Short mmCIF file of C-alpha atoms (C1' of nucleotides) in Angstrom, two decimals:
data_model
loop_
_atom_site.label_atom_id
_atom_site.label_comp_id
_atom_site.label_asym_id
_atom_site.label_seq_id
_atom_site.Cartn_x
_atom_site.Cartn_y
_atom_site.Cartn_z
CA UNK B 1 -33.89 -41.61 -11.89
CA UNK B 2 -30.15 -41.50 -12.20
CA UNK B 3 -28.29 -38.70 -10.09
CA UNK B 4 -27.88 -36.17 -12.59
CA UNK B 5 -26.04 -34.07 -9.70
CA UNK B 6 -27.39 -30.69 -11.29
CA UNK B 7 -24.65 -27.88 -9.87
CA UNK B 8 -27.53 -25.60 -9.40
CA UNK B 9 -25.31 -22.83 -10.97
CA UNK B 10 -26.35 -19.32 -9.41
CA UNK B 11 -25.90 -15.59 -10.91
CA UNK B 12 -23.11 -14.72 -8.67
CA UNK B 13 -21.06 -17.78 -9.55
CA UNK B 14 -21.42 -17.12 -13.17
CA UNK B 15 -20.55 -13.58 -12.81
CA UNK B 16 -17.58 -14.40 -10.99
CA UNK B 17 -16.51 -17.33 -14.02
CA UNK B 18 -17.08 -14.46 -16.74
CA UNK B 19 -15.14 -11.61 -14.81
CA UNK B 20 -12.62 -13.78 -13.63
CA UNK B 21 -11.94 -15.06 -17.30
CA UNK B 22 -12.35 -11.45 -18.13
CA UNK B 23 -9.58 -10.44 -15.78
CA UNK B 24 -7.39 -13.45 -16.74
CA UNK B 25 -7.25 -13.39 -20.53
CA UNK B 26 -6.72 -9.90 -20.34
CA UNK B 27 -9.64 -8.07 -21.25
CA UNK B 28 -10.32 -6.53 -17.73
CA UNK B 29 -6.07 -5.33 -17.39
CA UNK B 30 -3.45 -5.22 -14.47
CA UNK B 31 -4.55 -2.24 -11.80
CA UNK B 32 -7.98 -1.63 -13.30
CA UNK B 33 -10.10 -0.18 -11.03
CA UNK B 34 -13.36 -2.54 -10.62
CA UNK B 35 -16.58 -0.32 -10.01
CA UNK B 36 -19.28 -2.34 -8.74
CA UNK B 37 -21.88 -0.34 -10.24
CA UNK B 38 -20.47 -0.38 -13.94
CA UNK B 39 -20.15 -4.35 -13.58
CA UNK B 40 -23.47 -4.56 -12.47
CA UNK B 41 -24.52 -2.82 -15.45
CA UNK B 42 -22.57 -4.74 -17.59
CA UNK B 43 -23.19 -8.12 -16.32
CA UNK B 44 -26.87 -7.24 -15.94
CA UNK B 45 -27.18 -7.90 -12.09
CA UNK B 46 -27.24 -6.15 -8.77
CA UNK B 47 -24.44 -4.82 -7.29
CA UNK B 48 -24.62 -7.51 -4.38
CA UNK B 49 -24.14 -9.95 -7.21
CA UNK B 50 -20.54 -8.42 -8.45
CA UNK B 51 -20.17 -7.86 -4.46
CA UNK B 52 -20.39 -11.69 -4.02
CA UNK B 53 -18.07 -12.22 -7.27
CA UNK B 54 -15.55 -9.83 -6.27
CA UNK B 55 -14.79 -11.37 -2.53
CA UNK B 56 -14.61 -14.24 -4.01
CA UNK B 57 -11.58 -13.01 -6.71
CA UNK B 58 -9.66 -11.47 -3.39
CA UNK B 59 -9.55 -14.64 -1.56
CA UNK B 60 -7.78 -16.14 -5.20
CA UNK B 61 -5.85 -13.00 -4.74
CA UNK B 62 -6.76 -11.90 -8.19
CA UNK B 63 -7.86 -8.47 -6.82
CA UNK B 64 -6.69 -6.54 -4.38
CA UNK B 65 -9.89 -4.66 -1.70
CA UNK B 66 -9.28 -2.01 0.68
CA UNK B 67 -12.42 -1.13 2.78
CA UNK B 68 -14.33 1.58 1.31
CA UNK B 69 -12.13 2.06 -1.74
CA UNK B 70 -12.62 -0.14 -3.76
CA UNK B 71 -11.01 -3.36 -5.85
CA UNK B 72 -8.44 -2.88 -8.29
CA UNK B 73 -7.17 -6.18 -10.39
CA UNK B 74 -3.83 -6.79 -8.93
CA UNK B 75 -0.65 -5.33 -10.23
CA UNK B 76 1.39 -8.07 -10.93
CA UNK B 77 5.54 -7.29 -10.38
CA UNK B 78 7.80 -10.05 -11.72
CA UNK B 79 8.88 -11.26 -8.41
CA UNK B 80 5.63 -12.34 -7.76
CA UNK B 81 4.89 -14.73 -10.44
CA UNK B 82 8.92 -15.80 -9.16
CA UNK B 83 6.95 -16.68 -5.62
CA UNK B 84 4.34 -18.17 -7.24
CA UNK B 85 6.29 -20.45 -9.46
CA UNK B 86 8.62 -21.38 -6.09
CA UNK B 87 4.83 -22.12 -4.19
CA UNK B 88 3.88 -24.20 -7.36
CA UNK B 89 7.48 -26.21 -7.26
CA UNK B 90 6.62 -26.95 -3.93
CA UNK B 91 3.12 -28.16 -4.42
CA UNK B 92 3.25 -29.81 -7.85
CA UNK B 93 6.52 -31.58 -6.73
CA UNK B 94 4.08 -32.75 -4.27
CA UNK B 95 0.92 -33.49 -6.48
CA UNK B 96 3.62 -36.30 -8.56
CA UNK B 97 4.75 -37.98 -5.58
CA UNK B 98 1.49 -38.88 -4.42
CA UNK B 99 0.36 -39.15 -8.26
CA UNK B 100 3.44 -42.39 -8.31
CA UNK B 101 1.24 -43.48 -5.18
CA UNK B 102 -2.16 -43.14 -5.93
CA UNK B 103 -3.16 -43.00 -9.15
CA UNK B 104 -4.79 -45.82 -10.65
CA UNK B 105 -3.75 -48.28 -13.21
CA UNK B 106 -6.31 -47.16 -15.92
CA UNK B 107 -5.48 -43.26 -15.03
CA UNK B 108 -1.84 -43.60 -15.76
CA UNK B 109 -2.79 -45.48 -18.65
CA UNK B 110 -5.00 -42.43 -19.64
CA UNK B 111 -2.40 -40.11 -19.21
CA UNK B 112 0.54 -42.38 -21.45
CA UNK B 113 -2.44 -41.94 -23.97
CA UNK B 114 -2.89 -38.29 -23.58
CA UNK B 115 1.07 -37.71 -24.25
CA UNK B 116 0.87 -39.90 -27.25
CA UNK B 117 -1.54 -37.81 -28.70
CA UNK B 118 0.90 -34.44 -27.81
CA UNK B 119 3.59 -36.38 -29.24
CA UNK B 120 2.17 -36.79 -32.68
CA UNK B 121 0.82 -33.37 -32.50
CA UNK B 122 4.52 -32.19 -32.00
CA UNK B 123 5.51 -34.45 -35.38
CA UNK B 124 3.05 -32.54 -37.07
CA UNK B 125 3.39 -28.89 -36.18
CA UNK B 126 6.69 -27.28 -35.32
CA UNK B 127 6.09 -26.95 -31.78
CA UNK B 128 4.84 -28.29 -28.61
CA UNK B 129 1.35 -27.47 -27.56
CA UNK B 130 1.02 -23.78 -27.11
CA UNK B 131 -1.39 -24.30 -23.77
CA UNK B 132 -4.19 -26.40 -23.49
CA UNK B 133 -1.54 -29.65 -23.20
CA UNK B 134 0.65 -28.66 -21.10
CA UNK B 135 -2.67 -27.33 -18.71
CA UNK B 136 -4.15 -31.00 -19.25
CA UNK B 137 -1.09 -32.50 -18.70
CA UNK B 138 -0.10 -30.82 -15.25
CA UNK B 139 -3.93 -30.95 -14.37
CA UNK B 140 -4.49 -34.64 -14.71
CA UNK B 141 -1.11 -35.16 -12.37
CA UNK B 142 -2.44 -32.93 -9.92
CA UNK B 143 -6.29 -34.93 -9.68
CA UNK B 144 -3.96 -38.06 -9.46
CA UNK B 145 -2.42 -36.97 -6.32
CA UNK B 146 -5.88 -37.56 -4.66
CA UNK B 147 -5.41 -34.90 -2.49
CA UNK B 148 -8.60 -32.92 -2.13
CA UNK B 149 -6.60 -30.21 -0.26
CA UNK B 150 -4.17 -30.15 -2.81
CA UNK B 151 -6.15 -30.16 -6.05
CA UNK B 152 -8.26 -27.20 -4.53
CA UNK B 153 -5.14 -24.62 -3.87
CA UNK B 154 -3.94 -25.69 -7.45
CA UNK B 155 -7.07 -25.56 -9.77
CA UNK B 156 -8.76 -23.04 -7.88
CA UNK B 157 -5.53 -20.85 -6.88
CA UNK B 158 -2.00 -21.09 -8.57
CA UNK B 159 -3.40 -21.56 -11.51
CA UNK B 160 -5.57 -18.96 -12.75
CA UNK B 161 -3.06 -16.58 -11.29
CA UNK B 162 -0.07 -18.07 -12.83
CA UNK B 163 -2.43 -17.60 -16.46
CA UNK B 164 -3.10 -14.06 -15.53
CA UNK B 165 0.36 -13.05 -14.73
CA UNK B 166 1.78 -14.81 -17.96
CA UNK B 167 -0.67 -13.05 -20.16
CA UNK B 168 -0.31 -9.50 -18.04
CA UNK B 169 3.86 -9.74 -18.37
CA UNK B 170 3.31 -10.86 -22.49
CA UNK B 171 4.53 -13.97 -21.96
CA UNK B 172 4.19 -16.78 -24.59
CA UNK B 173 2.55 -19.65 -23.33
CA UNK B 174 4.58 -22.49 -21.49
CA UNK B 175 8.21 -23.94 -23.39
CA UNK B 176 8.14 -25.64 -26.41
CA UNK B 177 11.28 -27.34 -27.17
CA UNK B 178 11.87 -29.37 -24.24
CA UNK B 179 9.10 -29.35 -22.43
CA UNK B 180 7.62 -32.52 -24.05
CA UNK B 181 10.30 -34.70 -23.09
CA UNK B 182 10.01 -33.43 -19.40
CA UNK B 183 6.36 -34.34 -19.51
CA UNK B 184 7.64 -37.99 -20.70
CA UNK B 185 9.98 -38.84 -18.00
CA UNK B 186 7.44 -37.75 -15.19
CA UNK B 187 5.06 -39.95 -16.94
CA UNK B 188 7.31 -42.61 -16.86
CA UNK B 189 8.27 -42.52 -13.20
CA UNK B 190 4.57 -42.47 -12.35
CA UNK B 191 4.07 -45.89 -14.28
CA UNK B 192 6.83 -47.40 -12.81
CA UNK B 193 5.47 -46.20 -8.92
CA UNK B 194 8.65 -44.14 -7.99
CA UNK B 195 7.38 -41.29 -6.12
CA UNK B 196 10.62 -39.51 -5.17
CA UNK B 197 11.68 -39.29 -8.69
CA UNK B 198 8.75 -38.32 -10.02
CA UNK B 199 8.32 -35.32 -6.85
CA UNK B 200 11.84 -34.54 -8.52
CA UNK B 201 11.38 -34.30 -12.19
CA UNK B 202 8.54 -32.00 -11.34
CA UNK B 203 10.48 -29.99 -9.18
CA UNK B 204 12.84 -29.71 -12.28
CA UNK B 205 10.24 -29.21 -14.87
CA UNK B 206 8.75 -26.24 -13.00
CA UNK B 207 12.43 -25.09 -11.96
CA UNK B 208 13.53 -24.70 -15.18
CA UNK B 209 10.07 -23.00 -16.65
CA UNK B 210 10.96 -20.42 -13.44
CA UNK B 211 14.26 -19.88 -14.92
CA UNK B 212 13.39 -19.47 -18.12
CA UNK B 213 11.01 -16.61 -17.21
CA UNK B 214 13.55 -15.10 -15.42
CA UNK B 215 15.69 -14.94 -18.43
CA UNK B 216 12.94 -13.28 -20.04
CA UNK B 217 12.72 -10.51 -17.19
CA UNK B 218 16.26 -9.85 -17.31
CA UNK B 219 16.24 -9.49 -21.07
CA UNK B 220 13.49 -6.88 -21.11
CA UNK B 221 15.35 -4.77 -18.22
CA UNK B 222 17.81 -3.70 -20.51
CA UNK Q 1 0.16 13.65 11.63
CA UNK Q 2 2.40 10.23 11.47
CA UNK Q 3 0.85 7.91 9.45
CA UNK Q 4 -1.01 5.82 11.70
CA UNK Q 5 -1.99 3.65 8.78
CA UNK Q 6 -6.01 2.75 10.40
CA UNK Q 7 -6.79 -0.76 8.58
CA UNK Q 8 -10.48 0.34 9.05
CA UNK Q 9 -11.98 -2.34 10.02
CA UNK Q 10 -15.46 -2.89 8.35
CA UNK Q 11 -18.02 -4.75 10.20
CA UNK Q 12 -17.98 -7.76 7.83
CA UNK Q 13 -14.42 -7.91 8.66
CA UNK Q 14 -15.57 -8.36 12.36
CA UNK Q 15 -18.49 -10.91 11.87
CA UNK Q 16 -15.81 -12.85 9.66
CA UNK Q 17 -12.98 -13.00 12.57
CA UNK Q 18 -15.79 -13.46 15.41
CA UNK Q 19 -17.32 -16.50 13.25
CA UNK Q 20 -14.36 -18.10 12.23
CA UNK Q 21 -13.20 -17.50 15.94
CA UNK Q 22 -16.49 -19.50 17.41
CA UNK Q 23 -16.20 -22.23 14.95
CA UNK Q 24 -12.09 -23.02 15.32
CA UNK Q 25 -12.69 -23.10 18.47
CA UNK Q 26 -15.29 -25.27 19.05
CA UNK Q 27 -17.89 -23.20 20.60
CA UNK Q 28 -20.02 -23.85 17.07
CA UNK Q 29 -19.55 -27.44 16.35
CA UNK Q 30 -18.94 -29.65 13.52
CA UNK Q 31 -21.24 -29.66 10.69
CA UNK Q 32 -23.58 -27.12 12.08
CA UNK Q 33 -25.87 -25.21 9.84
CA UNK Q 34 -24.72 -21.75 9.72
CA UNK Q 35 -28.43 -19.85 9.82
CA UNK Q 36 -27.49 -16.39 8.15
CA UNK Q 37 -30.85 -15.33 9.71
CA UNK Q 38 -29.79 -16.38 13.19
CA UNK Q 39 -26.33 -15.71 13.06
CA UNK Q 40 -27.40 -12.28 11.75
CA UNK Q 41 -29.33 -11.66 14.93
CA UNK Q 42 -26.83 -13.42 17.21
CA UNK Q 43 -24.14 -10.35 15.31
CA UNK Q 44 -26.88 -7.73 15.38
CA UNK Q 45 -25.93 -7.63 12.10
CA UNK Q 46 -27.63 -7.76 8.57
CA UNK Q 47 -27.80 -11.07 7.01
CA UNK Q 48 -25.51 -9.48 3.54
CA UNK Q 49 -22.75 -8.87 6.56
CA UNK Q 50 -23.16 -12.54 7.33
CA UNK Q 51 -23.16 -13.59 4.03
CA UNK Q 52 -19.99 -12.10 3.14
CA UNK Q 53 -18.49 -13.42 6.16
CA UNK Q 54 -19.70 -16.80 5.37
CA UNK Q 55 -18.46 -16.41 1.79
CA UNK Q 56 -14.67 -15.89 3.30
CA UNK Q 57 -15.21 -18.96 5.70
CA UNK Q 58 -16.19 -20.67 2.20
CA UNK Q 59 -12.78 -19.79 0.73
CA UNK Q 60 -11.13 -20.67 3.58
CA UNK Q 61 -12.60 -23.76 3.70
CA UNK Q 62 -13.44 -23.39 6.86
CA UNK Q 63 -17.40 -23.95 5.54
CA UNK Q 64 -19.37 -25.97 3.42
CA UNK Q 65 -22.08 -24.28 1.30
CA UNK Q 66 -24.41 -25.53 -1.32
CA UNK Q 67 -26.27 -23.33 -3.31
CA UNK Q 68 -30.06 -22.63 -1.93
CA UNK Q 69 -29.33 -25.10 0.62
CA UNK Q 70 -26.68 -23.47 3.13
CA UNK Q 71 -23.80 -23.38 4.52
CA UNK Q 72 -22.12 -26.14 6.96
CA UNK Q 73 -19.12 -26.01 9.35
CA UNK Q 74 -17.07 -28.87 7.65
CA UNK Q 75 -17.47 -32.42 8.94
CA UNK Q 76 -14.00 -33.18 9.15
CA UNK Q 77 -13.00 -36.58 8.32
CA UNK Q 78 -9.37 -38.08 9.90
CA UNK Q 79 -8.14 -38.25 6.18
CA UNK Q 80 -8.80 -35.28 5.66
CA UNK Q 81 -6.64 -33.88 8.61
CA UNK Q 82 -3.60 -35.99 7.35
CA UNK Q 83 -3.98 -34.54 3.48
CA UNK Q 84 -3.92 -31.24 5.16
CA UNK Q 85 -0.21 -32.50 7.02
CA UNK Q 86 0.93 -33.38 3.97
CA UNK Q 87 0.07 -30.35 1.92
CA UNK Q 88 1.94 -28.79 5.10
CA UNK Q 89 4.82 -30.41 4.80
CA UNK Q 90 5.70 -29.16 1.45
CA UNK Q 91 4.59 -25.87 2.17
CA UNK Q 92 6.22 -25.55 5.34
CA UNK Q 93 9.54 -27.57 4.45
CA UNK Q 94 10.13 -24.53 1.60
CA UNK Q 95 8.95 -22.07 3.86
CA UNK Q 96 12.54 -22.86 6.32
CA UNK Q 97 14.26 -23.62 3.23
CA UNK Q 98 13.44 -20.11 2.01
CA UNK Q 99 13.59 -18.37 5.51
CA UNK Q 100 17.68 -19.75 5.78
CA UNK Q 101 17.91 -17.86 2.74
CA UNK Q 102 15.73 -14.54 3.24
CA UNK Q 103 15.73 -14.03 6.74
CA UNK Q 104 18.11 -11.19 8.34
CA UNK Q 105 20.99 -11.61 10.73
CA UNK Q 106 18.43 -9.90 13.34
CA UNK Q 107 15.37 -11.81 12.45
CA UNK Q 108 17.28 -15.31 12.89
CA UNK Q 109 18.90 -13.87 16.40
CA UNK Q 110 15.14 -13.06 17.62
CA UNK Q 111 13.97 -16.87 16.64
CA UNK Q 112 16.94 -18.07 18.86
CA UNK Q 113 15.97 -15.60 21.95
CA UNK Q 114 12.49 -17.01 21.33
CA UNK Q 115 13.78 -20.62 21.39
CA UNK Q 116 16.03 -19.93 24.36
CA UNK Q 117 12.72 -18.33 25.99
CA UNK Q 118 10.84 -21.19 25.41
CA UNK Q 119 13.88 -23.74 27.26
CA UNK Q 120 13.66 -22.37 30.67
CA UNK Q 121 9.78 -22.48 30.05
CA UNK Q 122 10.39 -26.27 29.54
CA UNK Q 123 12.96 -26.48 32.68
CA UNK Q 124 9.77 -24.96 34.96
CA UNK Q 125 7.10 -26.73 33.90
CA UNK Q 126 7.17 -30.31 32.75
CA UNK Q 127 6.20 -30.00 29.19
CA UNK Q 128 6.78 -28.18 26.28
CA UNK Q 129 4.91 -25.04 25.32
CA UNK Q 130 1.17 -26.43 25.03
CA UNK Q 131 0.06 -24.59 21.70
CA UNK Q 132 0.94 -20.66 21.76
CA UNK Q 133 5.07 -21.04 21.92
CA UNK Q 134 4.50 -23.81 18.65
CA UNK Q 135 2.44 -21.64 16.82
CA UNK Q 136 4.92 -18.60 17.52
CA UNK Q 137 7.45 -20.14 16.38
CA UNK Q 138 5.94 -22.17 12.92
CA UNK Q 139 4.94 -18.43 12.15
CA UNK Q 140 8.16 -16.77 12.49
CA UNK Q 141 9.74 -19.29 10.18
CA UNK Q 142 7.04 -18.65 7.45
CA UNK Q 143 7.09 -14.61 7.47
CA UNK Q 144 10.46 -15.47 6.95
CA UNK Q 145 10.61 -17.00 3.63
CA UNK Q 146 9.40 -13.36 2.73
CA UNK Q 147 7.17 -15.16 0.13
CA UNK Q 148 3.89 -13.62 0.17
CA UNK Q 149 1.77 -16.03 -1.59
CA UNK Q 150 3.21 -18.96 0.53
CA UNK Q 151 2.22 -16.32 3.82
CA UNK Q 152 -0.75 -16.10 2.99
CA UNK Q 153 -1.76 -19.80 2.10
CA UNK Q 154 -0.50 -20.64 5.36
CA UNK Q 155 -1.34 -18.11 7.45
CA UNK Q 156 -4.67 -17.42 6.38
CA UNK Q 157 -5.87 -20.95 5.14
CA UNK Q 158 -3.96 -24.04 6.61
CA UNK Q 159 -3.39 -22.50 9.95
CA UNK Q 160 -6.66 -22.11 10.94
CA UNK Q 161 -7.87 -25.02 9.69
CA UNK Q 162 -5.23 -27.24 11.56
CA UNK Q 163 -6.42 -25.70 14.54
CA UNK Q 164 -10.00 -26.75 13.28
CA UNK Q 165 -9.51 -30.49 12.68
CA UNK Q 166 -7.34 -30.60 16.00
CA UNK Q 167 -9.98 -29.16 18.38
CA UNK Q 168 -13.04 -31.26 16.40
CA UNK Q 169 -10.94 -34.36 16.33
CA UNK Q 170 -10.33 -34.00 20.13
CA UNK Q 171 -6.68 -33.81 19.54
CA UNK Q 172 -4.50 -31.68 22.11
CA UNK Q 173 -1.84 -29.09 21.06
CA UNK Q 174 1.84 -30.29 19.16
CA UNK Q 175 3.60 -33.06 20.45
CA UNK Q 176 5.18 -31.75 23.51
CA UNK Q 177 8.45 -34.64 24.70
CA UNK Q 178 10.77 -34.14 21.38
CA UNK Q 179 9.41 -31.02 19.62
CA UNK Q 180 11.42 -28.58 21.33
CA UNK Q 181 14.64 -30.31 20.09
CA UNK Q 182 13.37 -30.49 16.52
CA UNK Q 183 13.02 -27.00 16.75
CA UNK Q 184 16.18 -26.31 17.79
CA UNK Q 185 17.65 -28.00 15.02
CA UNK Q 186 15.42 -26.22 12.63
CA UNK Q 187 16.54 -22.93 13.87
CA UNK Q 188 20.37 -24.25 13.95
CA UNK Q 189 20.36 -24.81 10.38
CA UNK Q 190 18.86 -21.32 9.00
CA UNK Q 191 20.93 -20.04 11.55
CA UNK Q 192 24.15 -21.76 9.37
CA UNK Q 193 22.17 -20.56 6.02
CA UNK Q 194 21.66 -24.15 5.58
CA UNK Q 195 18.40 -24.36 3.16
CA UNK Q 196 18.73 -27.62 2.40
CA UNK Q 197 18.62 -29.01 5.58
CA UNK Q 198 16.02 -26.81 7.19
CA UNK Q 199 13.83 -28.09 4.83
CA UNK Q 200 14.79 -31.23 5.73
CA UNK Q 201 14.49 -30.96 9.01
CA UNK Q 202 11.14 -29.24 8.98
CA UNK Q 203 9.71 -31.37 6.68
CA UNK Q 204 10.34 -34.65 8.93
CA UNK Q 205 9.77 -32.33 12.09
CA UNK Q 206 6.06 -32.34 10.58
CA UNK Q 207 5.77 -36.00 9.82
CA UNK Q 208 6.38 -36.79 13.01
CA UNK Q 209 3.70 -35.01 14.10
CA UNK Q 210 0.94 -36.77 11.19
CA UNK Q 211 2.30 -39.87 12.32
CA UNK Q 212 1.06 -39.05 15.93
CA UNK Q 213 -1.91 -38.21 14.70
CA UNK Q 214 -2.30 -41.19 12.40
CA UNK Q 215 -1.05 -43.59 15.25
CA UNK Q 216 -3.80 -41.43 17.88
CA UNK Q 217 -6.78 -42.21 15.10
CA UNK Q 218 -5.91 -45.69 14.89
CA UNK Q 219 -6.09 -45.89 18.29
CA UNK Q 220 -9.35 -44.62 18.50
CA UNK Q 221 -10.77 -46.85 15.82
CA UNK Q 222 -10.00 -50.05 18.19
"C1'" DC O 1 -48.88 -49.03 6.67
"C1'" DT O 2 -45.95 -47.18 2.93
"C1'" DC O 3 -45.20 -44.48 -0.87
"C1'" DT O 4 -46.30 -40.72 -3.88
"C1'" DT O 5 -47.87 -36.11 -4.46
"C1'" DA O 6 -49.40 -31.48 -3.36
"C1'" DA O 7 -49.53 -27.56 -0.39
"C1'" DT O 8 -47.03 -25.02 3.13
"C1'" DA O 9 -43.21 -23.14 5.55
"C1'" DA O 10 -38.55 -21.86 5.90
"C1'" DT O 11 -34.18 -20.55 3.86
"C1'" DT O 12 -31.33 -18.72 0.46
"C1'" DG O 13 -30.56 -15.63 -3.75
"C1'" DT O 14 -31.28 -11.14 -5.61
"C1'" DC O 15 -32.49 -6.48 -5.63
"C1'" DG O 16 -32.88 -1.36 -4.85
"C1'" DA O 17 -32.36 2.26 -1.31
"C1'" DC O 18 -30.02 4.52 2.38
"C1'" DA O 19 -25.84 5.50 5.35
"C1'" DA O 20 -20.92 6.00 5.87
"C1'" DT O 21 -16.61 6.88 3.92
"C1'" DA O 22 -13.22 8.50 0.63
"C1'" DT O 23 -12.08 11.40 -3.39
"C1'" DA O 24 -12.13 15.60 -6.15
"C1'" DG O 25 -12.84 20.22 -6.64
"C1'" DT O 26 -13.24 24.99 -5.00
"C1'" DG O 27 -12.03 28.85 -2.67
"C1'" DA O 28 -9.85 31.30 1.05
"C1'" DT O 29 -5.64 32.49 3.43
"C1'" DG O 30 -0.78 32.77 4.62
"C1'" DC A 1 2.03 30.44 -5.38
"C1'" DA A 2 1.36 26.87 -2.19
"C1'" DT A 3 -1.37 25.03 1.48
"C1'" DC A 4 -5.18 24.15 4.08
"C1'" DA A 5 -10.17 23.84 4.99
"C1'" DC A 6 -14.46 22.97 3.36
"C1'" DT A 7 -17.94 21.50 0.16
"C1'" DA A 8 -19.72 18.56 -3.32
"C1'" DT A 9 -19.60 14.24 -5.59
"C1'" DA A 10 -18.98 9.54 -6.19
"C1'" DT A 11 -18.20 4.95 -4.36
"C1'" DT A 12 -18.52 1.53 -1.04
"C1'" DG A 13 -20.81 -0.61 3.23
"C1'" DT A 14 -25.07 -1.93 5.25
"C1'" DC A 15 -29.78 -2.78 5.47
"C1'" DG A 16 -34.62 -4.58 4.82
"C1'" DA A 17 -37.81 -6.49 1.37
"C1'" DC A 18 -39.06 -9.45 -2.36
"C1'" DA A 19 -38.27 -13.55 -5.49
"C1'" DA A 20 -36.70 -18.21 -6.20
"C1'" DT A 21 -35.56 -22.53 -4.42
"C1'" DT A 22 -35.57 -26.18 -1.17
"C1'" DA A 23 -37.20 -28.68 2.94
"C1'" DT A 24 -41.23 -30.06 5.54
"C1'" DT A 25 -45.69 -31.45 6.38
"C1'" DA A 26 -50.20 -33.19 5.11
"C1'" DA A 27 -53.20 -35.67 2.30
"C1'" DG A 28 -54.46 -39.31 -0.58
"C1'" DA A 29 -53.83 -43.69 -3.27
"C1'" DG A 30 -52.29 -48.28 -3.45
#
DNA sequence: CTCTTAATAATTGTCGACAATATAGTGATG
DNA sequence: CATCACTATATTGTCGACAATTATTAAGAG
């Protein structure tokens, strides 16, 4: 029999996928106060269930616990997606360098495809991919790094955060204008095996999605 | 009353630090089972306390669990300790970088009493600080960067986990001969407001040390 | 003797109930 | 009227029991 490799998927781990998409997309909203008992209810299983789901959302930092009070989705201030955005230039300026070293021949192959694709999709429409590309784009880098420890804080951490806080502070989804030609020159310093300059343009290309949030902020202060 | 501000410790809290104590430092070994039954009687606590505790040592990465199978301490492999080196280099390279930008005139003054603390330890004794005076200082460098998320990855993931791998792997504490100069220089350059090169500087003080380890493993493979 | 299969035992996943703690409301008192 | 103390309520923390799944052992066929 071929490996099949079923998951074995268990309640808890689905009730933490649907609340954490719940949470993340919006529907659950910024400081709202998660009663175990009314998620039970609503997800149809014990509290010890949305117990298990809701440790798990602190440790992605998604909620916020104090003992005996209770868990409250975080409240999200501006400077924190800034810190986030400053961890992820750090580790996806990481994640390219060892991309330029590790990835394999048919992978960056695979990914010149994949920005093909975006690139006629951007002839068609006006704009650049709203979300899902730029997502696949960044995620395939980061599995090319290789880097189990890496790929983990990324997919499992920064980036469902980084989703929530866009969505909580009503921001659009990532830059359209320039944003595929960034993607392009990473790509090419990958094929051509130059990890410094790829850890660079990645720097950049996060850098200057960091700024251009903070442009945002500053607008809406006034 | 002043506020005293109790954290209020909960006893899940307590089975969580106790575990993860036993199994950084050795005392439960690599790849052991983790029983909830018998570590619940070992605790006299219930097995849900364990669970949760084993759920945070899951997050942490600390454990291994498969669903209706178990959970086991991580085998550690020698790759895995150099990903984790890596992933601290970038982290910890923008943690100075950010710290000779964020930390106060005070702060930076306290690092250099600590330094100057830890020279006349070296004078006495032969070697540098064995593990606590390395530690002490790593961490005052990260609380500086005053970045929360990056805090908290390091402090309450990576660190622990270093520790881990080094015990398991039969590795001693930090390099002892040329770290204390490294750190100097480190502390010279936030001390200037010099981001650039504390980064610099802390990132290569950190490849030094991976490249002991890798040139220790290789050793061992002969 | 080895491999497959079925029954058994052990472990984890899930649940509802009880205990401990925090919050809200009420009334008394200065 | 404000403040404090106390009570009542609601929520979380902890526990033991049951259900579901996996690992182990035993039995039988080839």
């Amino acid at each position: 029999m071929p490996n099949t490799a079923q998951p074995a998927i268990t309640s808890a781990d689905k009730t933490f996928y649907d609340l954490r998409s719940d949470i993340v997309d919006g529907s659950i909203g910024a400081g709202s106060k998660l009663s175990e008992a009314d998620l039970a209810s609503r997800y149809n299983v014990s509290r010890a269930v949305v117990r298990e789901a809701i440790n798990r959302l602190e440790a992605c930092r998604i909620v916020d616990r104090k003992p005996n009070v209770g868990a409250r989705v975080v409240t999200l201030t501006p400077e924190g997606l800034i810190e986030l955005y400053k961890v992820r230039e750090a580790l996806e300026g990481m994640a390219a360098r060892e991309a330029a070293i590790n990835m394999s021949d048919d992978e960056i192959a695979d990914l010149n495809a994949l920005l093909n694709t975006h690139f006629e999709t951007v002839q068609g429409e006006q704009r650049y991919y709203q979300e899902a590309g730029d997502v696949d784009f960044h995620y395939r880098v980061i599995m090319g790094s290789k880097n189990q420890t890496l790929i983990s804080m990324l997919t499992e951490g920064i980036y469902h955060l980084v989703r929530m806080y866009r969505v909580q502070l009503g921001m659009a989804g990532p830059r359209v204008t320039t944003a595929f030609d960034e993607h392009k020159h990473i790509v090419q310093a990958i094929s051509n095996r130059d990890p410094e300059l790829a850890e660079m343009l990645m720097r950049r290309h996060i850098t200057y999605s960091r700024n251009n949030i903070e442009r945002k902020l500053a607008q809406e202060k006034q």
